[in-house]
Tab-separated table of C-alpha atoms in Angstrom:
chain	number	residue	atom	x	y	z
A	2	UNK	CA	13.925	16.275	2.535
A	3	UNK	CA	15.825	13.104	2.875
A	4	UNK	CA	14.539	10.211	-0.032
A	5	UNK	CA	12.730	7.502	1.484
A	6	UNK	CA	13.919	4.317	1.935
A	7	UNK	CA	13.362	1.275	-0.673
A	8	UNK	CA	15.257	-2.357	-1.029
A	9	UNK	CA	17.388	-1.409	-4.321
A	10	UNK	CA	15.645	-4.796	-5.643
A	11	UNK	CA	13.610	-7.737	-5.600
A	12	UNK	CA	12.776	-10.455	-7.219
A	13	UNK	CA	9.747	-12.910	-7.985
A	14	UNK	CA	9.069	-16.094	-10.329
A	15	UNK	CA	5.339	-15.782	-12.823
A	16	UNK	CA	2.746	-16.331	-10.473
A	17	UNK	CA	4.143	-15.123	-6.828
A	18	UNK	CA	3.668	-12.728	-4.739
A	19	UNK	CA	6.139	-9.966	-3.977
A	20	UNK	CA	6.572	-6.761	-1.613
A	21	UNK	CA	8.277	-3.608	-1.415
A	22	UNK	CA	8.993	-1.168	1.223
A	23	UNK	CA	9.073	1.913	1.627
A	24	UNK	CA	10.131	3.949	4.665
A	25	UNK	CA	10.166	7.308	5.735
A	26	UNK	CA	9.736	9.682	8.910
A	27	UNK	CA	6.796	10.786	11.019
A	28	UNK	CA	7.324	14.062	8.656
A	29	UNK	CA	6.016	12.534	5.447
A	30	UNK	CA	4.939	8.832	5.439
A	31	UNK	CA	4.179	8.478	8.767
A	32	UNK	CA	2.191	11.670	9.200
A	33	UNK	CA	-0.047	11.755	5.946
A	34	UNK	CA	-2.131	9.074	4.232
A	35	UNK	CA	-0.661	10.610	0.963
A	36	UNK	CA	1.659	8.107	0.064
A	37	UNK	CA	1.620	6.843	-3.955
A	38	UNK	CA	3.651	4.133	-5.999
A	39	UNK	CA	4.676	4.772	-9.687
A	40	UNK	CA	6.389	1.936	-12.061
A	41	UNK	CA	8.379	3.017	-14.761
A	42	UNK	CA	10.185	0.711	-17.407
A	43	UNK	CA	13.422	1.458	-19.113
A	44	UNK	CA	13.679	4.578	-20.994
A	45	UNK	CA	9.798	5.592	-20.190
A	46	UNK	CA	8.346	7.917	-18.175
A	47	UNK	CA	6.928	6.826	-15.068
A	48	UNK	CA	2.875	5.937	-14.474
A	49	UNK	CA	1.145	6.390	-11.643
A	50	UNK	CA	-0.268	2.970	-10.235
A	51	UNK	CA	-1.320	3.592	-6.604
A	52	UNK	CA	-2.855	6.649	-3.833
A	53	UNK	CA	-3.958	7.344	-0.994
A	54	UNK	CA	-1.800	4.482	0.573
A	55	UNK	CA	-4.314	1.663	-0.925
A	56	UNK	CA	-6.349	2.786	-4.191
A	57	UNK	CA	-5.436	2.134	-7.733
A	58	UNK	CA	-6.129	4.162	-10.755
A	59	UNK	CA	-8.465	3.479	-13.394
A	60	UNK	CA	-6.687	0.853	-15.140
A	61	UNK	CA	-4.221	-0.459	-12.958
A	62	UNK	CA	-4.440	-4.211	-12.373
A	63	UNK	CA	-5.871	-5.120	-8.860
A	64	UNK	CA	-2.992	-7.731	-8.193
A	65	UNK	CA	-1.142	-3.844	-7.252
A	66	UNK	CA	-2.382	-3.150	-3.600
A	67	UNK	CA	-0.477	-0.534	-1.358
A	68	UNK	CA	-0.446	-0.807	2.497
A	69	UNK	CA	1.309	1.552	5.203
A	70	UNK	CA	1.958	1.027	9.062
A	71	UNK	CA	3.615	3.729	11.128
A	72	UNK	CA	5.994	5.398	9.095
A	73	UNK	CA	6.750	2.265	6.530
A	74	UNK	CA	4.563	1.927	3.248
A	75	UNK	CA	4.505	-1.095	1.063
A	76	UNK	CA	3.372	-2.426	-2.669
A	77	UNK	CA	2.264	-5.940	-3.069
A	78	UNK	CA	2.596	-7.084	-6.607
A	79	UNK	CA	0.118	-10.572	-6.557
A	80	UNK	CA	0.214	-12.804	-9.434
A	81	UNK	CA	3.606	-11.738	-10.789
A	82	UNK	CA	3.618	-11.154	-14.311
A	83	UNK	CA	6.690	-10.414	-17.006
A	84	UNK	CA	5.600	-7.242	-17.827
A	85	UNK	CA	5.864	-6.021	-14.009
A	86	UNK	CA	9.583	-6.162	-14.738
A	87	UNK	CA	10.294	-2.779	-14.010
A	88	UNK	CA	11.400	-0.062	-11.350
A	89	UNK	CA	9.286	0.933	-8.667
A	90	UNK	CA	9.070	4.086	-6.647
A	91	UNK	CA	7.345	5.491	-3.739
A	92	UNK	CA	6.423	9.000	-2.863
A	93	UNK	CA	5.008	10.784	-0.218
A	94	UNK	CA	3.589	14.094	0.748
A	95	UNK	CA	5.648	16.208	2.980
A	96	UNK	CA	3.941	18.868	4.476
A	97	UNK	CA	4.461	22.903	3.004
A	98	UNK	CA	3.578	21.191	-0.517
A	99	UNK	CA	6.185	19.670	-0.669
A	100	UNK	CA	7.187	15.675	-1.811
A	101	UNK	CA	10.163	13.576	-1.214
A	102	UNK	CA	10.357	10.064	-3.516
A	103	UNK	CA	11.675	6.775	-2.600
A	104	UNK	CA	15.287	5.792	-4.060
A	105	UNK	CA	13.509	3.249	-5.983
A	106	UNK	CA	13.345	-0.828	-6.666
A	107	UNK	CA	14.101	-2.799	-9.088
A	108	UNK	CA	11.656	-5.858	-9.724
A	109	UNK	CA	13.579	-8.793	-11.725
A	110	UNK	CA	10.712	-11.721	-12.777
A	111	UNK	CA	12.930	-14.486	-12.763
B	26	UNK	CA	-5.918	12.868	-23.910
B	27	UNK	CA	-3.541	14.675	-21.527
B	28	UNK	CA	0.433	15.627	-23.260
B	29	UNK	CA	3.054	17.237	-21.708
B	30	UNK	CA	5.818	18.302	-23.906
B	31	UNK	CA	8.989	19.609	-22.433
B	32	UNK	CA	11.528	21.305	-24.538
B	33	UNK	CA	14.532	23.684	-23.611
B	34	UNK	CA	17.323	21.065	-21.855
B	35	UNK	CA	20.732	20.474	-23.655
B	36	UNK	CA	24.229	21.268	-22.459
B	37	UNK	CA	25.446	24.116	-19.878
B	38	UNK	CA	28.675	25.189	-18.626
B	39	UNK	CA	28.586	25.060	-14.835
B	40	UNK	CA	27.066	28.224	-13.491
B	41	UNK	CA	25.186	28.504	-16.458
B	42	UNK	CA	21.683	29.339	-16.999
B	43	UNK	CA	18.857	27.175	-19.220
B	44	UNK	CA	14.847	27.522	-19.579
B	45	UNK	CA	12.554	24.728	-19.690
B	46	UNK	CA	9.415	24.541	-21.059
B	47	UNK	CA	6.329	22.226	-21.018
B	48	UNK	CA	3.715	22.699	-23.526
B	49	UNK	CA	-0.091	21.101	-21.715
B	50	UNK	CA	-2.604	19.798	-23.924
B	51	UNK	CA	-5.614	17.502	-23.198
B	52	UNK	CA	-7.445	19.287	-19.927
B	53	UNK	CA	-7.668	22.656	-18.336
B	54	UNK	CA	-4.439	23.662	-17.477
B	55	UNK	CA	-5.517	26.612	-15.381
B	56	UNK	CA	-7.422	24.822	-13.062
B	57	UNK	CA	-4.347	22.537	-12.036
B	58	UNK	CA	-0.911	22.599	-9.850
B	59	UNK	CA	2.067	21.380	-11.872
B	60	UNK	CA	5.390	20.017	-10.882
B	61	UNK	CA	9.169	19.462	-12.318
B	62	UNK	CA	10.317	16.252	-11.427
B	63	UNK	CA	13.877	15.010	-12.443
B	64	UNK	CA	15.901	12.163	-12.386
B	65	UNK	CA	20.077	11.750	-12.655
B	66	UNK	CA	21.503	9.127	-15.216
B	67	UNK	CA	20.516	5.699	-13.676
B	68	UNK	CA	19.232	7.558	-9.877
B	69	UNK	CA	16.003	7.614	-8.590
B	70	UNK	CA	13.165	10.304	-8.988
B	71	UNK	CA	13.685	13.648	-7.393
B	72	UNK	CA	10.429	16.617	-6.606
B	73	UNK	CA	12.274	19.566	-7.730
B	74	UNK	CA	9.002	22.176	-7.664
B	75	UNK	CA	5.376	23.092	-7.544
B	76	UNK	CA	3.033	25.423	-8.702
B	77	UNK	CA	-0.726	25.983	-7.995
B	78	UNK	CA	-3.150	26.258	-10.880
B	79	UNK	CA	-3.078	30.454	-10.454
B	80	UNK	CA	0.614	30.224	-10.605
B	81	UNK	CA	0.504	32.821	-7.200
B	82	UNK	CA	2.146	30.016	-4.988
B	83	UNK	CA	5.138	28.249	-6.036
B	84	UNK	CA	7.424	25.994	-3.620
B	85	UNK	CA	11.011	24.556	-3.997
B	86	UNK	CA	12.908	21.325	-2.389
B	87	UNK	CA	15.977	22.578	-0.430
B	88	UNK	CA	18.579	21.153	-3.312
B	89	UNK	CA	16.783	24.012	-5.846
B	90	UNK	CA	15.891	26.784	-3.493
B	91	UNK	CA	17.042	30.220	-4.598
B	92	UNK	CA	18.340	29.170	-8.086
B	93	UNK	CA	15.267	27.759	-9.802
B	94	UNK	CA	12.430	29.434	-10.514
B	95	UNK	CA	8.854	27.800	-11.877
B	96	UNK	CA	6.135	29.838	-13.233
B	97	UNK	CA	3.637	29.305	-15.670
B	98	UNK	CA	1.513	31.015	-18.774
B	99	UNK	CA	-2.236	29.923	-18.215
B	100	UNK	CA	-2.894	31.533	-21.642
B	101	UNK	CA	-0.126	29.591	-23.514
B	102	UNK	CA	-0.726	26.526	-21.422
B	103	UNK	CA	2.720	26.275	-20.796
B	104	UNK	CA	4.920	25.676	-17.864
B	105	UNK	CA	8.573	26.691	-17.270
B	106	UNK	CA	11.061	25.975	-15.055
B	107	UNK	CA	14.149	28.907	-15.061
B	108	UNK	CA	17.548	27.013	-14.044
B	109	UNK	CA	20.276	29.317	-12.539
B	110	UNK	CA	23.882	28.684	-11.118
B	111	UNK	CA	23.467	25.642	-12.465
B	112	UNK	CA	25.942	23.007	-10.905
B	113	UNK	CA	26.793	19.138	-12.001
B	114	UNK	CA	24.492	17.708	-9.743
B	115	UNK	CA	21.786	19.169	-11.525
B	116	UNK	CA	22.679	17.104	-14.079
B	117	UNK	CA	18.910	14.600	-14.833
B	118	UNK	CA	16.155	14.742	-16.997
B	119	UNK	CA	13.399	16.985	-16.210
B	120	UNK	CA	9.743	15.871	-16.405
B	121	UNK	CA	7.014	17.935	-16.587
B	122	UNK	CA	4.073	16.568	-14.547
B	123	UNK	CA	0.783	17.256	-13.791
B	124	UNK	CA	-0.448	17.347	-10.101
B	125	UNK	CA	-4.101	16.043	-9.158
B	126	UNK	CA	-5.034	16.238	-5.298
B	127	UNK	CA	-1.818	15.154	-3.422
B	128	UNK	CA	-0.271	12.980	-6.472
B	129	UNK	CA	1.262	13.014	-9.934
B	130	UNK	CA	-1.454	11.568	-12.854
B	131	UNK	CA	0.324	12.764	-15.482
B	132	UNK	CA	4.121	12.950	-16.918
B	133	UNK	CA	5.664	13.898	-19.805
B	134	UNK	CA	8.879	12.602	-21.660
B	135	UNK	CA	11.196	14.767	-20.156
B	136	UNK	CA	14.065	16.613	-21.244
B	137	UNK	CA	17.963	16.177	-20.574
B	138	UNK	CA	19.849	18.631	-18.427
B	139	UNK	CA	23.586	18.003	-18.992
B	140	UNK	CA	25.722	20.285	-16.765
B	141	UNK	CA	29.187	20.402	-17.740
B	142	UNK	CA	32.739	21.919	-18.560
């Protein structure tokens, strides 16, 4: 049960584009299509913005997409925005019912 | 409108003992799995336990196994999470959070677990 693996940040100017990683093992990313993103902002809980590797929520903004190949998973943030400002974490199902989360990423809009 | 309220955290000796609580309002409680989630001051998020909608199954992460105990009362619509030997590295706030299909939808506020001497 070993976290995932996320860039501790990145960083984006109003308007770009910007991606974040996420890897794991063939024992949890790699080996189920059950990987979701949440954002959370300071001092808030965190909300739930993408599942099933690619599909948002009702409500999330379409410039969120999600991607995976082999055992890495990624968000792409289009259209960067000053409200994205926030921290960003992975998580993926790991068999037994269990779930391990990414360490997390912080997205500065510059 | 779904709420999840959790209650019970505050400040334990190490080796202590502390119950949490989540209060569920807004859908049918019975009919879902819930989770405790926590997080350490300024760390990342952290799947602590499960439990199915019947409350009959009930799973652990490795860091939690044998000292923690979730259950649930589908009549009081309330979770709980039973913290034993606790140690410092328990040491996060707790969120309550509701479980649809493989994911989290739903999370409460959280509570803070401080474990200290």
């Amino acid at each position: 049960q070993s976290a995932l693996t996320q860039p501790r940040s990145v960083s984006g100017s109003p308007g770009q584009s910007v991606t974040i990683s996420c890897t794991g093992t063939s024992s949890d990313v790699g080996g189920y299509n059950y990987v979701s993103w949440y954002q959370q902002h300071p001092g808030k809980a965190p909300k739930f913005m993408i599942y099933d590797v690619n599909k948002r929520p009702s409500g999330v903004p379409d410039r969120f997409s999600g991607s995976k190949s082999d055992n890495t998973a990624s968000l792409t943030i289009s259209g960067l925005q000053a409200e994205d400002e926030a921290d960003y974490y992975c998580c993926s199902y790991a068999g037994s019912y269990t779930w391990v989360f990414g360490g997390g990423t912080k997205l500065t809009v510059l | 409108e779904v709420q999840l309220l959790e209650s019970g955290g505050g400040l334990v000796q190490p080796g202590g003992s502390l119950r949490l609580s989540c209060a569920a309002s807004g859908f049918t409680f019975r009919s879902y799995d819930m989770t405790w989630v926590r997080q350490a001051p300024g760390k990342g998020l952290e799947w602590v336990s499960g439990i199915s909608g019947s409350g009959g199954s009930t799973y652990y992460a490795d860091s939690v196994k044998g000292r923690f105990t979730i259950s649930r009362d589908n009549s009081k619509n309330t979770l709980y999470l039973q913290m034993n030997s606790l140690k410092t590295e328990d040491t996060a706030l707790y969120y309550c959070a509701k479980r649809w299909s493989y994911y989290i939808d739903y999370w409460g506020q959280g509570t803070l677990v401080t474990v200290s001497s």
